[in-house]
């Protein structure tokens, strides 16, 4: 292995010195860093199968494997409408987006963008009115609250259907190569509880759920070290923490999860998804999601109070927290190593950060004190007008999004059979996702566009190796 | 089939020469992966055939009952369901094997696993539910209660889960629910659902209920028939399977056994129910697959048996070149370990399958952090077996991850 790398290095050094012509001096460390393929230390898995996101981290005890298994079952199996004999699995709805967690996070992977005329599959629409509620959350829309549930149980109205059309945007690289982006334009139909005209909207697709326990175990300072809200260092990149309402702690704490970093903990993120996406109550969100005037919804039988018990919630949290991150593939490939160098050179790494270290995990001891390479700072960044949804979310402005961790990204096509990226899945490839970057990422994107086609491909190859 | 018969005399000769007491050839050339694959295909065909035949018997019993709805005929229909489950449970080891039952998007895909065996079901989507374990239960609109719904095969199949994300309206458990009704008794009473046969005579919607039962049974029989046909010699998938690279075919076949032992049966169907006994109203005991008939312990047994069938290449009259034979040729020590693990699963699955107590009672007596009881003991054995299947596959150069 060492020899193999060494020979690559020789070739690479020659190529760089022969072709680049600029003053980049590429050292050994720039090309291959010992152990760089292990994004979560020794806790990664080597699977490259369609189940690559479904494995637990190494080192769990028998009892922990049991908890993982039960969590897996509760995540994958459909929940059913109450009343049902399977009392531990009833309480779905009355309105909902999906029957199971896996309905959106198929094989613990990623949702697909909305397909016009079809019910959502891993896609949902957040909505709000301008302003904030008492907790700093977005203001609910009368009759609907803050999310459109496009499905419902028998005898209950779903809230509305969502439609999409795409506008094609043409662009070109400085070298003359052209590209095409598709910009989604959303609308509502069949609104059951009043017009949704003119409200604020934020389309979202479900993210892959690997490595979440590491993020949960990151001490705040590991995230806050990258904060540069007013760009004091003048590199064009800020990095802003979202502080959001923590339901369990009854106070505002650092946001870590979701497209806008609007969930402070893995437990709240999961309980929120059970509640908003599946209509299941828990000790964190105990009210049925039936805003007035949804009377059939309010009158529908529930699956107990709460519908998902604390024990079940803990098991799902444990399951999600201990889903392993796949180790990198093709990390020795010349193009990947060169792509990595350029990824750093054009400062993608300025937001897609690595080498944070977890503290003590309250979920699983095996996650303690692990240095990780998530390729994310988990902070908010202005991503420009083209990606803006213009819907604030706690401290996140309508232009700001949390940096998406890139670990596992190259396996999404294997797990989910698609390569749709960004918050609403508008990008059809990694290349398109890069080209949509704006705002604080404008310079990096432009630098990417200035690269040769071969160098652009090398960056894509590198991202695919993650 | 012909080829297989020709092999038999050779095998007998080999056995006769061998002083081993097990069914293995001492000659490295005797057992080939190709022979194991052929035997596997025979095994799949035979077990789907048996499952289909048993389902036809059930269909006949159900027809007899719906035409002459008496208590006796009702019992006979339920007995036929129980009998048929013994066969179907064993075929689950052919899932997750890239086969026609649960692979989508191939020309040979059937993808009818969900239509046959989806679980859990929203009972109230199908028929009435009554006050029982849940204090809040009551009468709800259902397909049977909705007279505007025309019950046809197409309609019920279309109402089942899938692209439209509907609730579950078909399959074994829908039939089970229509025969037994909800099990609203306490686990300690050792009673299944108490539906009365008068649901098919004098009760409201009796005719529609009978119609539903008939049609949903026909669907299941048809689904099984599709699997039998495609796995028959010359059948669509059999042809595809036999044309596969041998190692690929073997990997796919053994992956099904690995999946059932290490995941579906041990985790999904055993640990999770043990864990959910603290479900709401302390009534999570119905978190079991055959919750209406209280037949889950037999489901467990049959699933485990299916795994052993694949390992040993043996089922009914099929008894040929097997996975464990191949392993034995390459690494006898690993084969012995695999055999010990398989043997322990057989013992512990039988302890559940033949237990005087139903599964819903057993799981109320255990917790997943203790491995003292029969359910968690079986889980331990299944995990171990899955590990040994994986280790044995590695010996053959096959990676199951």
Tab-separated table of C-alpha atoms in Angstrom, chain A:
chain	number	residue	atom	x	y	z
A	1	UNK	CA	0.000	0.000	0.000
A	2	UNK	CA	2.717	2.419	0.984
A	3	UNK	CA	4.649	1.580	-2.142
A	4	UNK	CA	1.588	2.075	-4.243
A	5	UNK	CA	1.052	5.524	-2.817
A	6	UNK	CA	4.659	6.423	-3.236
A	7	UNK	CA	4.541	5.595	-6.910
A	8	UNK	CA	1.430	7.689	-7.332
A	9	UNK	CA	3.227	10.528	-5.665
A	10	UNK	CA	6.073	10.430	-8.095
A	11	UNK	CA	3.712	10.504	-11.009
A	12	UNK	CA	1.645	13.233	-9.439
A	13	UNK	CA	4.595	15.418	-8.614
A	14	UNK	CA	5.751	15.089	-12.159
A	15	UNK	CA	2.334	15.928	-13.534
A	16	UNK	CA	1.973	18.948	-11.331
A	17	UNK	CA	5.406	20.236	-12.032
A	18	UNK	CA	5.002	19.581	-15.730
A	19	UNK	CA	1.565	21.010	-16.232
A	20	UNK	CA	0.360	23.370	-13.580
A	21	UNK	CA	2.732	26.173	-14.290
A	22	UNK	CA	1.687	28.107	-11.220
A	23	UNK	CA	3.490	28.374	-7.944
A	24	UNK	CA	1.654	25.570	-6.170
A	25	UNK	CA	4.107	23.325	-4.462
A	26	UNK	CA	2.472	20.006	-3.836
A	27	UNK	CA	3.902	18.138	-0.901
A	28	UNK	CA	3.406	14.556	0.137
A	29	UNK	CA	0.903	15.635	2.783
A	30	UNK	CA	-1.172	17.493	0.246
A	31	UNK	CA	-1.692	14.335	-1.691
A	32	UNK	CA	-2.173	11.554	0.772
A	33	UNK	CA	-2.555	11.925	4.463
A	34	UNK	CA	-2.140	8.738	6.427
A	35	UNK	CA	-5.552	7.438	7.420
A	36	UNK	CA	-7.494	10.120	5.553
A	37	UNK	CA	-9.891	7.471	4.273
A	38	UNK	CA	-11.194	6.875	7.793
A	39	UNK	CA	-13.684	9.686	8.277
A	40	UNK	CA	-14.662	8.493	11.742
A	41	UNK	CA	-11.446	6.907	12.929
A	42	UNK	CA	-11.773	3.186	13.399
A	43	UNK	CA	-15.544	3.301	13.600
A	44	UNK	CA	-16.249	3.388	9.876
A	45	UNK	CA	-17.506	0.566	7.699
A	46	UNK	CA	-16.107	-0.626	4.407
A	47	UNK	CA	-19.379	-1.482	2.725
A	48	UNK	CA	-19.987	-0.239	-0.787
A	49	UNK	CA	-23.329	-2.011	-1.116
A	50	UNK	CA	-26.830	-0.571	-1.283
A	51	UNK	CA	-26.907	-1.037	2.479
A	52	UNK	CA	-23.751	1.025	2.993
A	53	UNK	CA	-25.539	3.506	5.258
A	54	UNK	CA	-27.257	0.817	7.320
A	55	UNK	CA	-24.451	-0.591	9.460
A	56	UNK	CA	-23.793	0.117	13.100
A	57	UNK	CA	-20.435	1.398	14.289
A	58	UNK	CA	-18.059	-1.237	15.588
A	59	UNK	CA	-17.761	-1.895	19.269
A	60	UNK	CA	-21.368	-1.958	20.470
A	61	UNK	CA	-22.261	-4.280	23.335
A	62	UNK	CA	-24.870	-7.007	22.888
A	63	UNK	CA	-27.468	-4.869	24.627
A	64	UNK	CA	-26.553	-1.912	22.455
A	65	UNK	CA	-26.919	-4.072	19.367
A	66	UNK	CA	-30.385	-4.930	20.653
A	67	UNK	CA	-31.222	-1.249	20.988
A	68	UNK	CA	-29.838	-0.638	17.510
A	69	UNK	CA	-32.011	-3.462	16.153
A	70	UNK	CA	-35.166	-2.201	17.764
A	71	UNK	CA	-34.440	1.324	16.630
A	72	UNK	CA	-33.841	0.001	13.146
A	73	UNK	CA	-37.209	-1.744	13.195
A	74	UNK	CA	-39.024	1.347	14.431
A	75	UNK	CA	-37.250	3.396	11.759
A	76	UNK	CA	-37.968	1.041	8.886
A	77	UNK	CA	-41.382	-0.433	9.536
A	78	UNK	CA	-44.502	1.419	8.610
A	79	UNK	CA	-46.444	2.930	11.457
A	80	UNK	CA	-50.150	2.220	11.242
A	81	UNK	CA	-53.276	4.148	12.009
A	82	UNK	CA	-54.841	3.648	15.405
A	83	UNK	CA	-56.512	1.628	16.663
A	84	UNK	CA	-54.518	-1.444	15.722
A	85	UNK	CA	-53.474	-4.583	17.552
A	86	UNK	CA	-49.842	-3.623	17.104
A	87	UNK	CA	-50.223	-0.919	19.722
A	88	UNK	CA	-46.499	-0.307	19.817
A	89	UNK	CA	-46.615	0.767	16.186
A	90	UNK	CA	-49.848	2.656	15.833
A	91	UNK	CA	-50.715	6.304	15.990
A	92	UNK	CA	-49.724	7.332	12.475
A	93	UNK	CA	-51.195	10.663	11.420
A	94	UNK	CA	-53.981	11.793	11.288
A	95	UNK	CA	-52.090	13.847	8.695
A	96	UNK	CA	-48.582	12.946	7.656
A	97	UNK	CA	-45.911	12.953	4.948
A	98	UNK	CA	-44.680	9.403	5.332
A	99	UNK	CA	-45.607	6.177	7.095
A	100	UNK	CA	-42.101	5.408	8.246
A	101	UNK	CA	-38.787	7.163	8.747
A	102	UNK	CA	-37.452	4.985	5.956
A	103	UNK	CA	-40.217	6.294	3.706
A	104	UNK	CA	-38.073	9.417	3.337
A	105	UNK	CA	-34.672	8.145	4.453
A	106	UNK	CA	-34.756	5.026	2.308
A	107	UNK	CA	-32.028	2.654	3.532
A	108	UNK	CA	-30.988	5.473	5.854
A	109	UNK	CA	-30.236	7.469	2.757
A	110	UNK	CA	-31.557	10.486	1.004
A	111	UNK	CA	-34.985	11.572	-0.204
A	112	UNK	CA	-35.809	12.441	-3.785
A	113	UNK	CA	-36.997	15.776	-5.117
A	114	UNK	CA	-40.683	16.252	-5.708
A	115	UNK	CA	-42.014	14.737	-8.907
A	116	UNK	CA	-44.934	16.666	-10.251
A	117	UNK	CA	-48.229	14.846	-9.929
A	118	UNK	CA	-46.892	12.353	-7.405
A	119	UNK	CA	-47.068	12.337	-3.647
A	120	UNK	CA	-43.819	13.279	-2.013
A	121	UNK	CA	-41.156	10.684	-1.395
A	122	UNK	CA	-38.646	12.116	0.992
A	123	UNK	CA	-39.666	15.689	0.248
A	124	UNK	CA	-41.599	18.128	2.356
A	125	UNK	CA	-42.544	21.777	2.310
A	126	UNK	CA	-42.058	23.952	5.352
A	127	UNK	CA	-44.244	27.029	5.470
A	128	UNK	CA	-44.610	30.097	7.641
A	129	UNK	CA	-45.727	33.694	7.885
A	130	UNK	CA	-43.181	36.482	8.405
A	131	UNK	CA	-41.935	37.009	11.935
A	132	UNK	CA	-41.200	34.696	14.818
A	133	UNK	CA	-43.169	33.015	17.549
A	134	UNK	CA	-42.336	33.235	21.252
A	135	UNK	CA	-39.609	30.628	20.941
A	136	UNK	CA	-37.915	32.224	17.952
A	137	UNK	CA	-39.406	29.720	15.548
A	138	UNK	CA	-41.030	30.756	12.283
A	139	UNK	CA	-44.607	31.975	12.596
A	140	UNK	CA	-47.185	29.305	11.761
A	141	UNK	CA	-49.696	29.648	8.942
A	142	UNK	CA	-53.295	29.595	10.146
A	143	UNK	CA	-54.945	26.280	9.370
A	144	UNK	CA	-51.659	24.569	8.531
A	145	UNK	CA	-48.901	25.383	11.035
A	146	UNK	CA	-45.356	25.170	9.682
A	147	UNK	CA	-45.383	22.164	7.362
A	148	UNK	CA	-47.655	20.775	4.659
A	149	UNK	CA	-48.777	17.222	5.371
A	150	UNK	CA	-49.829	15.905	1.995
A	151	UNK	CA	-51.242	12.584	3.221
A	152	UNK	CA	-53.794	11.559	5.820
A	153	UNK	CA	-55.490	8.550	7.344
A	154	UNK	CA	-58.858	7.261	6.171
A	155	UNK	CA	-61.612	9.752	6.768
A	156	UNK	CA	-59.287	12.698	7.361
A	157	UNK	CA	-58.361	15.412	4.861
A	158	UNK	CA	-54.734	15.849	3.880
A	159	UNK	CA	-53.722	19.486	3.979
A	160	UNK	CA	-52.731	20.238	0.403
A	161	UNK	CA	-50.784	18.930	-2.555
A	162	UNK	CA	-47.548	20.445	-3.783
A	163	UNK	CA	-46.638	20.842	-7.424
A	164	UNK	CA	-43.390	21.644	-9.138
A	165	UNK	CA	-42.244	22.804	-12.531
A	166	UNK	CA	-38.689	23.389	-13.604
A	167	UNK	CA	-37.129	26.341	-15.363
A	168	UNK	CA	-33.995	25.521	-17.288
A	169	UNK	CA	-31.033	27.815	-16.727
A	170	UNK	CA	-28.180	27.663	-19.185
A	171	UNK	CA	-24.614	28.473	-18.244
A	172	UNK	CA	-21.087	28.128	-19.526
A	173	UNK	CA	-17.633	27.654	-18.096
A	174	UNK	CA	-14.867	30.063	-19.116
A	175	UNK	CA	-13.424	27.226	-21.188
A	176	UNK	CA	-16.582	27.169	-23.273
A	177	UNK	CA	-18.141	24.015	-21.899
A	178	UNK	CA	-21.803	24.557	-21.206
A	179	UNK	CA	-24.092	23.312	-18.512
A	180	UNK	CA	-27.752	23.364	-17.653
A	181	UNK	CA	-29.331	23.809	-14.254
A	182	UNK	CA	-32.955	23.230	-13.374
A	183	UNK	CA	-34.653	25.663	-11.055
A	184	UNK	CA	-37.742	24.319	-9.328
A	185	UNK	CA	-40.850	26.475	-9.040
A	186	UNK	CA	-43.340	25.228	-6.475
A	187	UNK	CA	-47.052	25.811	-6.140
A	188	UNK	CA	-49.906	24.424	-4.073
A	189	UNK	CA	-53.165	22.855	-5.105
A	190	UNK	CA	-56.104	21.256	-3.394
A	191	UNK	CA	-55.606	23.428	-0.328
A	192	UNK	CA	-58.129	22.111	2.168
A	193	UNK	CA	-57.886	24.706	4.902
A	194	UNK	CA	-57.583	28.026	3.154
A	195	UNK	CA	-55.387	29.588	0.516
A	196	UNK	CA	-51.645	29.200	0.785
A	197	UNK	CA	-51.102	32.118	-1.549
A	198	UNK	CA	-48.210	34.384	-0.621
A	199	UNK	CA	-46.870	32.473	2.369
A	200	UNK	CA	-43.170	31.779	2.978
A	201	UNK	CA	-42.054	28.349	1.841
A	202	UNK	CA	-38.992	26.185	2.248
A	203	UNK	CA	-38.772	22.942	0.281
A	204	UNK	CA	-36.633	20.235	1.869
A	205	UNK	CA	-35.527	16.714	1.002
A	206	UNK	CA	-34.594	14.141	3.621
A	207	UNK	CA	-30.880	13.845	4.326
A	208	UNK	CA	-28.932	10.618	4.716
A	209	UNK	CA	-28.735	9.757	8.382
A	210	UNK	CA	-25.201	8.456	8.819
A	211	UNK	CA	-22.781	9.705	11.463
A	212	UNK	CA	-25.377	11.709	13.375
A	213	UNK	CA	-24.159	10.485	16.745
A	214	UNK	CA	-20.755	12.033	16.152
A	215	UNK	CA	-22.370	15.384	15.463
A	216	UNK	CA	-24.465	15.070	18.601
A	217	UNK	CA	-21.297	14.382	20.587
A	218	UNK	CA	-19.469	17.456	19.261
A	219	UNK	CA	-18.961	19.954	22.072
A	220	UNK	CA	-20.246	23.387	21.082
A	221	UNK	CA	-16.710	24.777	20.909
A	222	UNK	CA	-15.829	22.315	18.167
A	223	UNK	CA	-18.472	23.963	16.004
A	224	UNK	CA	-18.100	27.508	17.291
A	225	UNK	CA	-14.362	27.544	16.530
A	226	UNK	CA	-15.302	28.241	12.915
A	227	UNK	CA	-17.702	31.083	13.630
A	228	UNK	CA	-16.720	34.283	11.864
A	229	UNK	CA	-20.104	35.915	11.649
A	230	UNK	CA	-18.889	39.288	10.409
A	231	UNK	CA	-16.057	37.863	8.355
A	232	UNK	CA	-13.353	39.396	10.507
A	233	UNK	CA	-10.695	37.520	8.594
A	234	UNK	CA	-11.951	38.959	5.316
A	235	UNK	CA	-11.939	35.691	3.395
A	236	UNK	CA	-15.520	36.203	2.222
A	237	UNK	CA	-16.761	33.354	4.366
A	238	UNK	CA	-18.563	34.026	7.602
A	239	UNK	CA	-20.018	31.046	9.443
A	240	UNK	CA	-22.827	31.739	11.830
A	241	UNK	CA	-24.246	29.644	14.603
A	242	UNK	CA	-27.983	29.110	14.764
A	243	UNK	CA	-29.409	29.168	18.264
A	244	UNK	CA	-32.734	27.426	18.474
A	245	UNK	CA	-35.361	26.415	20.972
A	246	UNK	CA	-34.358	23.305	22.877
A	247	UNK	CA	-37.588	21.661	23.954
A	248	UNK	CA	-36.018	19.380	26.552
A	249	UNK	CA	-33.840	22.027	28.138
A	250	UNK	CA	-36.508	24.702	27.818
A	251	UNK	CA	-34.008	27.218	26.598
A	252	UNK	CA	-32.144	28.274	23.484
A	253	UNK	CA	-29.110	26.194	22.501
A	254	UNK	CA	-26.836	25.708	19.502
A	255	UNK	CA	-28.583	24.289	16.440
A	256	UNK	CA	-26.866	21.319	14.857
A	257	UNK	CA	-29.251	19.366	12.634
A	258	UNK	CA	-31.380	20.014	9.607
A	259	UNK	CA	-30.912	22.134	6.513
A	260	UNK	CA	-31.040	25.293	8.617
A	261	UNK	CA	-29.456	23.893	11.793
A	262	UNK	CA	-32.827	24.351	13.459
A	263	UNK	CA	-32.676	21.303	15.738
A	264	UNK	CA	-30.391	21.406	18.777
A	265	UNK	CA	-30.079	17.691	19.426
A	266	UNK	CA	-30.483	14.425	17.631
A	267	UNK	CA	-33.337	13.524	19.938
A	268	UNK	CA	-35.256	16.689	19.121
A	269	UNK	CA	-34.562	16.308	15.416
A	270	UNK	CA	-35.975	12.787	15.488
A	271	UNK	CA	-38.937	13.618	17.733
A	272	UNK	CA	-39.660	16.559	15.436
A	273	UNK	CA	-39.646	14.306	12.393
A	274	UNK	CA	-41.922	11.789	14.094
A	275	UNK	CA	-44.259	14.629	14.925
A	276	UNK	CA	-44.235	16.748	11.800
A	277	UNK	CA	-43.611	14.103	9.156
A	278	UNK	CA	-45.509	11.133	10.570
A	279	UNK	CA	-48.012	12.638	12.987
A	280	UNK	CA	-46.679	10.734	15.997
A	281	UNK	CA	-46.632	12.410	19.381
A	282	UNK	CA	-43.818	11.992	21.900
A	283	UNK	CA	-42.893	13.456	25.262
A	284	UNK	CA	-41.130	16.286	23.397
A	285	UNK	CA	-44.038	17.102	21.087
A	286	UNK	CA	-47.167	15.903	22.797
A	287	UNK	CA	-49.866	17.793	20.868
A	288	UNK	CA	-51.456	16.213	17.823
A	289	UNK	CA	-50.525	18.193	14.723
A	290	UNK	CA	-54.106	19.260	13.972
A	291	UNK	CA	-54.323	23.067	13.776
A	292	UNK	CA	-57.791	24.563	13.769
A	293	UNK	CA	-59.957	24.162	11.679
A	294	UNK	CA	-58.790	20.587	11.034
A	295	UNK	CA	-61.626	19.057	13.024
A	296	UNK	CA	-61.553	15.520	11.551
A	297	UNK	CA	-57.865	15.442	12.363
A	298	UNK	CA	-58.464	16.633	15.911
A	299	UNK	CA	-61.284	14.146	16.426
A	300	UNK	CA	-59.400	11.144	15.042
A	301	UNK	CA	-58.446	8.399	17.432
A	302	UNK	CA	-54.831	8.558	18.569
A	303	UNK	CA	-52.383	5.798	19.331
A	304	UNK	CA	-51.923	6.585	23.001
A	305	UNK	CA	-50.337	9.483	24.806
A	306	UNK	CA	-47.675	9.737	23.718
A	307	UNK	CA	-47.840	7.578	20.617
A	308	UNK	CA	-44.133	6.926	20.611
A	309	UNK	CA	-42.914	6.107	24.092
A	310	UNK	CA	-39.717	7.497	25.566
A	311	UNK	CA	-38.224	4.043	25.385
A	312	UNK	CA	-39.040	3.773	21.677
A	313	UNK	CA	-37.730	7.263	21.025
A	314	UNK	CA	-34.484	6.463	22.833
A	315	UNK	CA	-34.054	3.351	20.712
A	316	UNK	CA	-34.514	5.261	17.478
A	317	UNK	CA	-32.104	7.932	18.706
A	318	UNK	CA	-29.589	5.225	19.573
A	319	UNK	CA	-30.044	3.643	16.164
A	320	UNK	CA	-29.550	6.902	14.325
A	321	UNK	CA	-26.623	7.886	16.521
A	322	UNK	CA	-24.739	4.682	15.889
A	323	UNK	CA	-25.219	4.377	12.134
A	324	UNK	CA	-21.681	4.197	10.837
A	325	UNK	CA	-20.054	6.391	8.235
A	326	UNK	CA	-18.566	4.443	5.321
A	327	UNK	CA	-14.828	4.747	4.913
A	328	UNK	CA	-13.698	6.468	1.736
A	329	UNK	CA	-13.273	4.652	-1.544
A	330	UNK	CA	-10.767	5.347	-4.328
A	331	UNK	CA	-8.802	7.542	-1.999
A	332	UNK	CA	-5.546	6.518	-3.638
A	333	UNK	CA	-6.653	7.442	-7.143
A	334	UNK	CA	-4.550	10.102	-8.716
A	335	UNK	CA	-7.525	12.167	-9.801
A	336	UNK	CA	-9.047	11.957	-6.332
A	337	UNK	CA	-5.825	13.082	-4.665
A	338	UNK	CA	-5.480	15.958	-7.087
A	339	UNK	CA	-9.149	16.816	-6.614
A	340	UNK	CA	-8.591	16.930	-2.888
A	341	UNK	CA	-5.718	19.376	-3.327
A	342	UNK	CA	-7.858	21.634	-5.458
A	343	UNK	CA	-10.833	21.288	-3.097
A	344	UNK	CA	-8.597	22.876	-0.495
A	345	UNK	CA	-6.994	25.293	-2.933
A	346	UNK	CA	-10.294	26.859	-4.007
A	347	UNK	CA	-11.381	26.882	-0.360
A	348	UNK	CA	-14.326	24.500	-0.448
A	349	UNK	CA	-12.734	23.350	2.793
A	350	UNK	CA	-13.504	26.796	4.208
A	351	UNK	CA	-16.999	25.551	5.020
A	352	UNK	CA	-16.735	21.814	4.392
A	353	UNK	CA	-14.434	21.467	7.408
A	354	UNK	CA	-12.703	18.444	8.911
A	355	UNK	CA	-10.942	17.305	12.063
A	356	UNK	CA	-13.411	18.143	14.787
A	357	UNK	CA	-13.227	15.958	17.887
A	358	UNK	CA	-16.197	14.588	19.733
A	359	UNK	CA	-16.506	14.902	23.483
A	360	UNK	CA	-18.495	12.584	25.702
A	361	UNK	CA	-21.577	11.145	24.032
A	362	UNK	CA	-24.583	10.688	26.267
A	363	UNK	CA	-25.903	8.185	23.746
A	364	UNK	CA	-23.098	5.677	23.183
A	365	UNK	CA	-19.676	5.609	24.819
A	366	UNK	CA	-18.113	4.259	21.658
A	367	UNK	CA	-18.601	7.700	20.099
A	368	UNK	CA	-16.483	9.456	22.713
A	369	UNK	CA	-13.353	11.395	21.745
A	370	UNK	CA	-13.297	10.569	18.062
A	371	UNK	CA	-11.721	12.892	15.539
A	372	UNK	CA	-14.027	13.094	12.561
A	373	UNK	CA	-13.894	14.377	9.024
A	374	UNK	CA	-17.494	15.294	8.261
A	375	UNK	CA	-16.568	17.902	5.651
A	376	UNK	CA	-18.875	20.356	7.377
A	377	UNK	CA	-18.581	23.153	9.924
A	378	UNK	CA	-22.275	22.721	10.792
A	379	UNK	CA	-22.658	26.495	10.621
A	380	UNK	CA	-24.944	28.719	8.598
A	381	UNK	CA	-23.712	30.436	5.454
A	382	UNK	CA	-25.328	32.828	3.024
A	383	UNK	CA	-25.585	30.719	-0.098
A	384	UNK	CA	-26.803	33.484	-2.370
A	385	UNK	CA	-30.045	34.481	-4.010
A	386	UNK	CA	-30.331	31.493	-6.309
A	387	UNK	CA	-30.536	29.002	-3.466
A	388	UNK	CA	-32.452	31.264	-1.094
A	389	UNK	CA	-35.850	30.156	0.074
A	390	UNK	CA	-36.374	33.516	1.791
A	391	UNK	CA	-37.928	31.814	4.793
A	392	UNK	CA	-36.119	32.535	8.077
A	393	UNK	CA	-35.644	29.715	10.557
A	394	UNK	CA	-34.637	30.888	14.041
A	395	UNK	CA	-31.464	32.919	13.365
A	396	UNK	CA	-31.009	31.558	9.860
A	397	UNK	CA	-31.963	34.093	7.236
A	398	UNK	CA	-33.808	33.115	4.089
A	399	UNK	CA	-30.470	32.949	2.293
A	400	UNK	CA	-28.584	30.928	4.871
A	401	UNK	CA	-28.136	27.171	4.941
A	402	UNK	CA	-26.153	24.896	7.169
A	403	UNK	CA	-23.107	23.380	5.491
A	404	UNK	CA	-24.088	19.882	4.480
A	405	UNK	CA	-21.625	17.210	5.642
A	406	UNK	CA	-20.161	15.473	2.623
A	407	UNK	CA	-19.261	12.141	4.211
A	408	UNK	CA	-20.996	9.318	2.426
A	409	UNK	CA	-22.060	11.518	-0.491
A	410	UNK	CA	-20.416	9.314	-3.099
A	411	UNK	CA	-22.484	6.324	-2.005
A	412	UNK	CA	-25.877	8.005	-2.294
A	413	UNK	CA	-26.163	6.841	-5.886
A	414	UNK	CA	-25.557	3.264	-4.730
A	415	UNK	CA	-27.924	3.429	-1.770
A	416	UNK	CA	-30.676	5.566	-3.267
A	417	UNK	CA	-30.149	5.145	-6.955
A	418	UNK	CA	-30.055	8.865	-7.585
A	419	UNK	CA	-27.670	11.805	-7.333
A	420	UNK	CA	-30.066	14.603	-6.448
A	421	UNK	CA	-28.454	17.090	-4.074
A	422	UNK	CA	-29.072	20.347	-2.211
A	423	UNK	CA	-31.941	21.171	0.104
A	424	UNK	CA	-34.703	20.419	-2.377
A	425	UNK	CA	-32.867	17.981	-4.590
A	426	UNK	CA	-32.680	20.408	-7.508
A	427	UNK	CA	-29.097	19.520	-8.407
A	428	UNK	CA	-29.006	16.387	-10.530
A	429	UNK	CA	-25.295	15.805	-10.014
A	430	UNK	CA	-22.455	16.875	-7.736
A	431	UNK	CA	-21.329	19.214	-10.492
A	432	UNK	CA	-24.709	20.961	-10.548
A	433	UNK	CA	-24.685	21.185	-6.767
A	434	UNK	CA	-21.355	23.010	-6.908
A	435	UNK	CA	-22.634	25.334	-9.619
A	436	UNK	CA	-25.644	26.310	-7.524
A	437	UNK	CA	-23.343	27.571	-4.759
A	438	UNK	CA	-23.431	31.363	-4.393
A	439	UNK	CA	-23.142	33.992	-1.695
A	440	UNK	CA	-20.206	33.151	0.519
A	441	UNK	CA	-19.387	30.268	-1.797
A	442	UNK	CA	-19.384	32.479	-4.898
A	443	UNK	CA	-15.583	32.793	-4.980
A	444	UNK	CA	-15.061	29.074	-4.583
A	445	UNK	CA	-17.630	28.342	-7.248
A	446	UNK	CA	-16.028	30.790	-9.645
A	447	UNK	CA	-12.639	29.280	-8.916
A	448	UNK	CA	-14.148	25.889	-9.692
A	449	UNK	CA	-15.459	27.221	-12.984
A	450	UNK	CA	-12.017	28.579	-13.848
A	451	UNK	CA	-10.456	25.151	-13.508
A	452	UNK	CA	-9.881	22.995	-16.532
A	453	UNK	CA	-12.484	20.380	-17.268
A	454	UNK	CA	-10.061	17.730	-16.078
A	455	UNK	CA	-9.473	19.532	-12.806
A	456	UNK	CA	-13.197	20.022	-12.291
A	457	UNK	CA	-13.672	16.321	-12.793
A	458	UNK	CA	-10.936	15.639	-10.246
A	459	UNK	CA	-12.800	17.659	-7.630
A	460	UNK	CA	-15.981	15.746	-8.423
A	461	UNK	CA	-14.038	12.493	-8.180
A	462	UNK	CA	-12.733	13.579	-4.803
A	463	UNK	CA	-16.210	14.463	-3.530
A	464	UNK	CA	-17.436	11.107	-4.788
A	465	UNK	CA	-14.705	9.401	-2.807
A	466	UNK	CA	-16.105	10.793	0.431
